[in-house]
Amino acid sequence: MSNQSTIVINTYRSLAKLVRRLPEKQQTGALKQLRDGYRKHADETSSEKIADLIQEAGKKIAFLRIVTPKDMWTTTNTAAVGEAAATAAAAQETKQSGVTRWVYRSSGEKDADGKPIMRKSSRVVSNFDGKNLDPCNVNRHNSQLK
């Protein structure tokens, strides 16, 4: 088997794995489109055309990696897998979807909504005092403002 055919098979496998992570509504159409696209070009013999198709498949892989949710079972760390499974089970119990933001207050209470509250003190704490900046960065900033 030549090097290009190995690359074609590997890109197909990668795309198929990413398509299987899509929501079920999109999954069937995307799998059909993937299969049809590869079958349409199965008899391609031009190495330049094959290289272009491989590059196009690489772009699709990069896009799908951004768009598709991560698969909780592909993690190599077993503790992370167990934690992900526990999180999924907790989300299933509470019928919760999406991300929950937990905010821990200084009093020790936990707020699940993560909604902002007004501070009672008017003092603002900041790390910036003007002395903790890199002089080169300040000079570059000032020159870019001109």
XYZ file of C-alpha atoms in Angstrom:
146
model
C 0.000 0.000 0.000
C 1.410 3.382 -0.965
C 1.947 6.284 1.377
C -0.911 8.307 -0.149
C -3.435 5.519 0.263
C -2.451 5.177 3.927
C -2.975 8.915 4.406
C -6.362 8.728 2.640
C -7.506 5.884 4.892
C -6.309 7.693 8.026
C -8.072 10.940 7.044
C -11.265 8.961 6.378
C -11.045 7.335 9.807
C -10.408 10.678 11.501
C -13.332 12.298 9.713
C -15.609 9.357 10.553
C -14.702 9.591 14.262
C -15.378 13.319 14.296
C -18.674 12.906 12.440
C -19.801 10.331 15.012
C -19.377 12.983 17.714
C -21.850 15.309 15.988
C -25.451 15.513 17.246
C -27.631 12.716 15.868
C -29.594 15.066 13.614
C -26.442 16.071 11.733
C -24.676 12.734 12.003
C -26.568 10.742 9.375
C -26.296 13.388 6.676
C -22.644 14.040 7.434
C -21.771 10.312 7.315
C -23.579 9.959 3.979
C -21.763 13.007 2.615
C -18.417 11.634 3.844
C -18.979 8.204 2.276
C -20.241 9.657 -1.001
C -17.294 12.050 -1.230
C -14.744 9.302 -0.743
C -16.558 6.909 -3.103
C -16.789 9.571 -5.798
C -13.009 9.983 -5.829
C -12.142 6.297 -5.274
C -10.883 5.831 -8.843
C -8.708 8.970 -8.814
C -5.195 8.260 -10.105
C -3.607 11.715 -10.324
C -1.288 12.185 -7.363
C -1.750 15.984 -7.506
C -5.547 15.648 -7.323
C -5.226 13.142 -4.477
C -2.917 15.542 -2.614
C -5.497 18.333 -3.071
C -8.258 16.071 -1.775
C -6.128 15.096 1.232
C -5.490 18.759 1.965
C -9.224 19.500 1.706
C -9.951 16.600 4.084
C -7.379 18.028 6.509
C -9.231 21.347 6.488
C -12.493 19.535 7.225
C -10.826 17.654 10.085
C -9.557 20.928 11.564
C -13.029 22.481 11.289
C -14.767 19.473 12.842
C -12.283 19.408 15.720
C -13.372 22.933 16.556
C -17.094 22.362 16.087
C -17.675 18.917 17.570
C -17.903 18.364 21.308
C -15.111 16.405 22.922
C -15.700 12.726 23.500
C -15.410 12.005 27.214
C -14.091 8.484 26.623
C -11.074 9.452 24.520
C -9.219 10.844 27.531
C -6.181 8.773 28.474
C -6.302 9.791 32.121
C -8.625 7.333 33.889
C -9.315 9.788 36.696
C -10.501 12.328 34.160
C -12.691 9.687 32.529
C -14.209 8.801 35.888
C -14.756 12.469 36.674
C -16.340 13.052 33.258
C -18.619 10.066 33.777
C -19.632 11.355 37.202
C -20.309 14.805 35.735
C -22.372 13.258 32.947
C -24.328 11.203 35.474
C -24.968 14.287 37.621
C -26.095 16.231 34.556
C -28.397 13.360 33.603
C -29.945 13.331 37.084
C -30.635 17.066 37.118
C -31.598 17.237 33.414
C -28.945 19.870 33.093
C -27.287 20.744 29.832
C -24.499 23.158 29.087
C -22.087 24.678 31.543
C -22.804 25.546 35.141
C -20.727 28.255 36.681
C -20.029 27.870 40.389
C -18.976 30.960 42.300
C -17.500 30.530 45.752
C -18.012 33.539 47.972
C -15.587 34.613 50.679
C -18.222 33.699 53.253
C -18.023 30.087 52.062
C -21.389 29.939 50.333
C -21.665 28.504 46.842
C -23.743 30.167 44.117
C -24.776 27.915 41.214
C -26.096 30.674 38.978
C -22.902 32.701 38.913
C -24.891 35.906 38.676
C -23.046 39.099 39.581
C -23.845 40.813 42.850
C -23.111 44.315 44.014
C -20.138 44.708 46.295
C -20.755 46.213 49.670
C -17.334 47.838 49.889
C -16.331 50.515 47.423
C -12.628 49.620 47.520
C -11.360 48.070 44.288
C -8.355 45.779 44.478
C -5.930 45.927 41.567
C -2.501 44.489 40.845
C -1.611 47.410 38.614
C 0.514 50.106 40.186
C 2.463 51.299 37.130
C 5.724 49.753 38.350
C 5.029 46.187 37.307
C 5.158 46.785 33.536
C 7.924 45.858 31.159
C 9.518 49.093 29.854
C 9.931 47.617 26.354
C 6.229 46.805 26.187
C 5.309 50.293 27.366
C 7.539 51.878 24.711
C 6.057 49.666 21.995
C 2.545 50.518 23.179
C 3.269 54.231 23.112
C 4.861 54.038 19.664
C 1.856 52.159 18.301
C -0.498 54.792 19.647
C 1.164 57.450 17.481
